[in-house]
Short mmCIF file of C-alpha atoms (C1' of nucleotides) in Angstrom, two decimals:
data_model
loop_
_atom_site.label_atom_id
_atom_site.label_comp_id
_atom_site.label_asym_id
_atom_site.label_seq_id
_atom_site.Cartn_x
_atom_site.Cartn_y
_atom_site.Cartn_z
CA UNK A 1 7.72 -9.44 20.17
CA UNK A 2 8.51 -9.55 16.48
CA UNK A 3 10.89 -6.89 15.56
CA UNK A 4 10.40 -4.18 12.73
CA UNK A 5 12.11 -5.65 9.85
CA UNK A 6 9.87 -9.46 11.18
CA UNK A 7 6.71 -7.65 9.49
CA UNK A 8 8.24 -6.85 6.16
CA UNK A 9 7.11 -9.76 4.22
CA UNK A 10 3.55 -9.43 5.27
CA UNK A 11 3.53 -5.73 4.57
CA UNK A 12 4.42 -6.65 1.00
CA UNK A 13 1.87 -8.47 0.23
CA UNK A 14 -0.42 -6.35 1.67
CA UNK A 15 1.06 -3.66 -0.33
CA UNK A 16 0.53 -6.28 -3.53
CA UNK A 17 -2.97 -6.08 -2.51
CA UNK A 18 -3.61 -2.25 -1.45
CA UNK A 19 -5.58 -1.04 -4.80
CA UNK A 20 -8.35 -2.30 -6.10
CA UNK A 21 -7.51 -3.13 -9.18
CA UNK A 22 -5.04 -5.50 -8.20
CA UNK A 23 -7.95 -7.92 -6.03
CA UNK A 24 -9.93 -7.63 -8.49
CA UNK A 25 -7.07 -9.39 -11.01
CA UNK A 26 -6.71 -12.43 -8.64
CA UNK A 27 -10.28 -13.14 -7.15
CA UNK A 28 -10.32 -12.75 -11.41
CA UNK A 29 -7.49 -15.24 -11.76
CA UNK A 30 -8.80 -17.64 -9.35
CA UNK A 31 -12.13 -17.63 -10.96
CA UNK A 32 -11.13 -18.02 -13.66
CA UNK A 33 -7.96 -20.13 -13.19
CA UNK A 34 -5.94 -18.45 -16.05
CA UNK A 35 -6.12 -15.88 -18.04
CA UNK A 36 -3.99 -13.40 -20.73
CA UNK A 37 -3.53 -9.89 -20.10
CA UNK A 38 -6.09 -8.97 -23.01
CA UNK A 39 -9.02 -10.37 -21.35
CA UNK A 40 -8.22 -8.04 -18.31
CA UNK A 41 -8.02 -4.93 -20.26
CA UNK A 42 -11.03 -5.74 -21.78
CA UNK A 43 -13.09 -6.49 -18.05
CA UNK A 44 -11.21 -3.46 -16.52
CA UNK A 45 -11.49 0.47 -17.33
CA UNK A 46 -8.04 1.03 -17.78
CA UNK A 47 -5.23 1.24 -20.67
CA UNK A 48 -3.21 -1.56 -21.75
CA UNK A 49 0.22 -0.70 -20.25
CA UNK A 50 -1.80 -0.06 -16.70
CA UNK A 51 -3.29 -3.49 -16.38
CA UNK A 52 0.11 -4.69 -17.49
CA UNK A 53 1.99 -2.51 -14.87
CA UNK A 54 -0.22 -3.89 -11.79
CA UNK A 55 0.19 -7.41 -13.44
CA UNK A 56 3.64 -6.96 -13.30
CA UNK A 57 3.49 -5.36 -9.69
CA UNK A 58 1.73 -8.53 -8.42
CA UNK A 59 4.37 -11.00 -10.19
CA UNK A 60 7.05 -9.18 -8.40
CA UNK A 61 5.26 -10.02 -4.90
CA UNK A 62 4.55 -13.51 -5.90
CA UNK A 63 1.03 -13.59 -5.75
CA UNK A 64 0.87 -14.37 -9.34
CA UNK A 65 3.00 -16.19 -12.20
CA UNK A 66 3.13 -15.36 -15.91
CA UNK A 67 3.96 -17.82 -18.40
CA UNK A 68 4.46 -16.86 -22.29
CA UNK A 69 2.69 -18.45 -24.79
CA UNK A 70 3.43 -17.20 -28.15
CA UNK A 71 2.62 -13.63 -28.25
CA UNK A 72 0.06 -13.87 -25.22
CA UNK A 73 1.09 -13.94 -21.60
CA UNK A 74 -0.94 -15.98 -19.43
CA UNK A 75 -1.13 -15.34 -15.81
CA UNK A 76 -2.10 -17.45 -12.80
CA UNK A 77 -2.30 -17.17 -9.36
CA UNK A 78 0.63 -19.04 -7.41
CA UNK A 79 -1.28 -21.07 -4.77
CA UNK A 80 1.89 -21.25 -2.81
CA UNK A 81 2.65 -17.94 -2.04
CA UNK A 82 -1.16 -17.01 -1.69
CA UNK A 83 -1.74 -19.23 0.99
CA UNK A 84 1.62 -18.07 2.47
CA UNK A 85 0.00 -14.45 2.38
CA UNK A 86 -2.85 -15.92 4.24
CA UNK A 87 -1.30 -18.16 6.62
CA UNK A 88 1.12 -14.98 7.06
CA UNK A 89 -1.45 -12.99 7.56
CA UNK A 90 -4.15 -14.82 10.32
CA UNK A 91 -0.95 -15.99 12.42
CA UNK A 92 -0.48 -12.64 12.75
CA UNK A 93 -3.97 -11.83 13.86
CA UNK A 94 -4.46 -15.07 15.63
CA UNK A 95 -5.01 -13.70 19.00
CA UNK A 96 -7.39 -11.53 17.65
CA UNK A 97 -10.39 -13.36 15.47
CA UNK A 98 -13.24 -13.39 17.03
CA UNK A 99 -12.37 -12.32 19.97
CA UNK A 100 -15.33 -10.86 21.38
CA UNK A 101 -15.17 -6.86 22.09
CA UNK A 102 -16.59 -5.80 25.78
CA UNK A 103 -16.37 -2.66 26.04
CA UNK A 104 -19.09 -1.47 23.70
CA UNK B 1 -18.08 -11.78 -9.78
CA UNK B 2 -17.58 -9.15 -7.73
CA UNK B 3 -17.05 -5.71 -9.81
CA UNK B 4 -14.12 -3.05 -8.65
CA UNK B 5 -15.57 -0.77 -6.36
CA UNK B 6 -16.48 -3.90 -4.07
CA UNK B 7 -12.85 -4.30 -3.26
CA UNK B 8 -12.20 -0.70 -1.89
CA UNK B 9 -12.66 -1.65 1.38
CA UNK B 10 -10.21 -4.31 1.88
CA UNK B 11 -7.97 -2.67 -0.44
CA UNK B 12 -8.09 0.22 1.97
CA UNK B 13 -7.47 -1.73 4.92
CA UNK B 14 -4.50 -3.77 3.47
CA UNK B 15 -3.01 -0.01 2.55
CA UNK B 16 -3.32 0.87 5.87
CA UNK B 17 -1.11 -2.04 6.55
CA UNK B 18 1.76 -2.17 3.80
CA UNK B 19 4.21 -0.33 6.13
CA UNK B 20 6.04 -2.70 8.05
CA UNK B 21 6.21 0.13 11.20
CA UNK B 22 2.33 0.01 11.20
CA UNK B 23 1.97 -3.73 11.27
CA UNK B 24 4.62 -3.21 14.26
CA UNK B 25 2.36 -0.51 16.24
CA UNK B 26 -0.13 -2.72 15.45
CA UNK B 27 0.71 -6.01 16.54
CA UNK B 28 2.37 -3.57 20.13
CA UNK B 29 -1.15 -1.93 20.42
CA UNK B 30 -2.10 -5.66 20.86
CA UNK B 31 -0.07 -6.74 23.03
CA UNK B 32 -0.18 -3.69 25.27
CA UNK B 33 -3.42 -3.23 24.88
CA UNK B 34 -2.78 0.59 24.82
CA UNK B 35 -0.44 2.94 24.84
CA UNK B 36 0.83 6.61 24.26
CA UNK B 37 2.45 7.72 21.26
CA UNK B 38 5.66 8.82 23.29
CA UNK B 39 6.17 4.82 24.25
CA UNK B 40 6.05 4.06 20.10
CA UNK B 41 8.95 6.55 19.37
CA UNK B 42 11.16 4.67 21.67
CA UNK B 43 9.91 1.61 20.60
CA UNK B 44 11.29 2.30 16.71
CA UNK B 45 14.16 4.59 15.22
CA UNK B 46 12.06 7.26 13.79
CA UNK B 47 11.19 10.61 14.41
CA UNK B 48 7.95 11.82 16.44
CA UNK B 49 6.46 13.28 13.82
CA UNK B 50 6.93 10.38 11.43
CA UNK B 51 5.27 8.37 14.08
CA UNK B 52 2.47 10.65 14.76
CA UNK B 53 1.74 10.40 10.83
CA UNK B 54 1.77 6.47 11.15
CA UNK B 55 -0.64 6.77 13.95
CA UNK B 56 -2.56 9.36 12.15
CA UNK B 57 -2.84 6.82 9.02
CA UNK B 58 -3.66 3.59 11.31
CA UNK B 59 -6.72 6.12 12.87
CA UNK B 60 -7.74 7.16 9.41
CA UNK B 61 -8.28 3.39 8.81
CA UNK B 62 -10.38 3.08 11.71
CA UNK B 63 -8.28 0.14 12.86
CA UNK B 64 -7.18 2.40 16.26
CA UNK B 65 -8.29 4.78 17.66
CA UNK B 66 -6.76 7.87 19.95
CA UNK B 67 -8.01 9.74 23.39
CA UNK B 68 -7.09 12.08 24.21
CA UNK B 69 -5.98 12.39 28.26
CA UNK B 70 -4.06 15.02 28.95
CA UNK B 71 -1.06 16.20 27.07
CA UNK B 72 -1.15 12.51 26.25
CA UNK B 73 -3.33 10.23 23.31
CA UNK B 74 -3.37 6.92 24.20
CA UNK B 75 -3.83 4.75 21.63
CA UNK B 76 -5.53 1.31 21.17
CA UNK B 77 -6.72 -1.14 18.41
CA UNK B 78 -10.08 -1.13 17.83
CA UNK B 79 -11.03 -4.74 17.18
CA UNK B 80 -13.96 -4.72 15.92
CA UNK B 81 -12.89 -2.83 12.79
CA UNK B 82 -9.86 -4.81 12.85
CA UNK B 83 -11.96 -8.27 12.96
CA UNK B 84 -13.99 -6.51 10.13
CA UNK B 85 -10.85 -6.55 8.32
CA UNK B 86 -9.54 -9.94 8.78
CA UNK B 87 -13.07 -11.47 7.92
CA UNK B 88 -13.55 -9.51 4.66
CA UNK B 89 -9.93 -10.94 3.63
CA UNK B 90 -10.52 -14.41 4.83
CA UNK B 91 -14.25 -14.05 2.86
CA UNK B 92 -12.30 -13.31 0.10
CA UNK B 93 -9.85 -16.04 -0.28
CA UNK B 94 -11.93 -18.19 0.88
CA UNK B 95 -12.09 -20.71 -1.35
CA UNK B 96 -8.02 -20.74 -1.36
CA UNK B 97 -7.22 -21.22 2.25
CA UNK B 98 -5.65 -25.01 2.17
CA UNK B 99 -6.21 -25.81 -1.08
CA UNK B 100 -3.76 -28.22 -2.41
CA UNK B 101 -1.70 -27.51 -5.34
CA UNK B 102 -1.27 -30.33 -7.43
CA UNK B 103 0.80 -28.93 -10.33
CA UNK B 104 4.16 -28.90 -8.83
"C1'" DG C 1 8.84 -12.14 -46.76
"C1'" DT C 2 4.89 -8.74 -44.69
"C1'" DC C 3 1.02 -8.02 -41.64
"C1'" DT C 4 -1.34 -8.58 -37.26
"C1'" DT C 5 -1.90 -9.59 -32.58
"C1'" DT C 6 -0.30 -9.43 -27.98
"C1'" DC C 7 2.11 -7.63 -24.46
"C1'" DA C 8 6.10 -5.36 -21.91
"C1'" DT C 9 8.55 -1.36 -21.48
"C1'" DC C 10 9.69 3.60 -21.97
"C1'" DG C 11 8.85 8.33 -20.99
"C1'" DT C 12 5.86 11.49 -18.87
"C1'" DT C 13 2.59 13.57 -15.66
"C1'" DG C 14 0.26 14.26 -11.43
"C1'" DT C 15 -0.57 12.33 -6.98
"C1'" DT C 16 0.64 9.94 -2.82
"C1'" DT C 17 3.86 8.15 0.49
"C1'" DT C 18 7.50 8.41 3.80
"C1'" DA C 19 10.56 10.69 6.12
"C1'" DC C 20 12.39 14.83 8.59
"C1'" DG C 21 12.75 19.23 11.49
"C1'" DA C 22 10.25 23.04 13.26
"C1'" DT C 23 6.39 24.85 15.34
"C1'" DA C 24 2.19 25.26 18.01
"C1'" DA C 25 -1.34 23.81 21.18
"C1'" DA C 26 -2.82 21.74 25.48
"C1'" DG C 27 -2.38 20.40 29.94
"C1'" DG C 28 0.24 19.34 34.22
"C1'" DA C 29 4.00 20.85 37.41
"C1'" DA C 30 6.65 24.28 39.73
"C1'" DT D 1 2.38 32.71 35.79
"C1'" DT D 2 6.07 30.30 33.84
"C1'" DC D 3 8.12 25.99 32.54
"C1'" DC D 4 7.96 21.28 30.78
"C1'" DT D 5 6.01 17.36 28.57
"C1'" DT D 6 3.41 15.44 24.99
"C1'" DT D 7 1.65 15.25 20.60
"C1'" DA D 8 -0.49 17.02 16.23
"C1'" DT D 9 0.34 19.62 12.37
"C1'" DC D 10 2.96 22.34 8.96
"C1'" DG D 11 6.27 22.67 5.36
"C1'" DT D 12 9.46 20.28 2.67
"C1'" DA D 13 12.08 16.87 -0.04
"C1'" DA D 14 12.84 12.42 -2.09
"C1'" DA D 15 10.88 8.39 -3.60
"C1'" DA D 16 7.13 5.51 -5.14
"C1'" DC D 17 2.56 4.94 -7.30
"C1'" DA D 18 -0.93 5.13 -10.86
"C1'" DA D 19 -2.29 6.47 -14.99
"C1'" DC D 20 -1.59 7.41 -19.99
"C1'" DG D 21 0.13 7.16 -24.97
"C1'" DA D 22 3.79 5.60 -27.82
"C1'" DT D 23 7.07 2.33 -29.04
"C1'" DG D 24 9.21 -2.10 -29.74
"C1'" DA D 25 9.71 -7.10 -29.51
"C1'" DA D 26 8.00 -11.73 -30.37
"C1'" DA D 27 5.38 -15.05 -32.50
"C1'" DG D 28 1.63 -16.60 -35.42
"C1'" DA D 29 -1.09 -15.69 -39.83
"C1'" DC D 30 -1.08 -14.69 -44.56
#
DNA sequence: GTCTTTCATCGTTGTTTTACGATAAAGGAA
DNA sequence: TTCCTTTATCGTAAAACAACGATGAAAGAC
């Protein structure tokens, strides 16, 4: 049995991931492969230094990279960690998917 | 493209997750299939109450679920909102799950 | 050089989270 | 009935979150 302080890194992510806003900017990113923060405020209904705050909360977890280009910033999705996210994430749950429920 | 609002689900579900002591009672409701609160606080270094609130959160999530029997609640996952959760976040990444990244 | 664009950061506000101890309710045991 | 066990809930405090406007830095345009 995994111990407390085993489920950290998974929490984090999901805590990257635990407002709307913030899926929305990387099924966004991954759409769209790239993007700078401008075209975000302009798809989202929120001020300038808010997008930028959840763009910086999801570089801190990972999930994302910025790279500056001149006065833009454009942001990507890191592959990497996403898929560690996921792998994280189903190993966890592995005994669980589609398992079928019986007692209903 | 889905739009903001279409993400409150599984942003909702991944909240009820971000706490590293509710991915543990969690993953122990799994494995023991059920149990009563009382067995949780001596499973982790916190206070009843602070588990009851966990518990409360995990319930609010619909991802377990309490009886009552007794003085007691016993506890258990309830897989088929938890299966609910793990295939709205595999539908969403799907098109990342072991995708190669080339640029590094 | 000055202007403009782009974005991060600061300061602030209100809300939510996470933790605790204390209390109360509910049911079984004596 | 009177305890005891079990757990939810209340009240509280500290920290974190989510939003905003304002400011400042950095680089390109003029």
């Amino acid at each position: 049995m995994k111990d407390l302080h085993d489920n950290s890194e998974l929490a984090l992510y999901c805590k990257a991931l635990s407002n709307p806003v913030r899926i929305y900017i990387v099924n966004y990113l991954l759409k769209k492969d790239r993007c700078i923060c401008g075209q975000l405020v302009d798809e989202l209904p929120l001020a300038q230094s808010t997008v930028s705050q959840h763009l910086s909360i999801l570089k801190k977890s990972g999930i994302i990279r910025g790279e500056i280009e001149g006065p833009k910033t454009c942001y990507c999705v890191d592959k990497n960690v996403l898929n560690k996210f996921i792998t994280l994430f189903n190993s966890n749950f592995e005994n669980v998917l589609y398992e079928i429920q019986t007692d209903e």
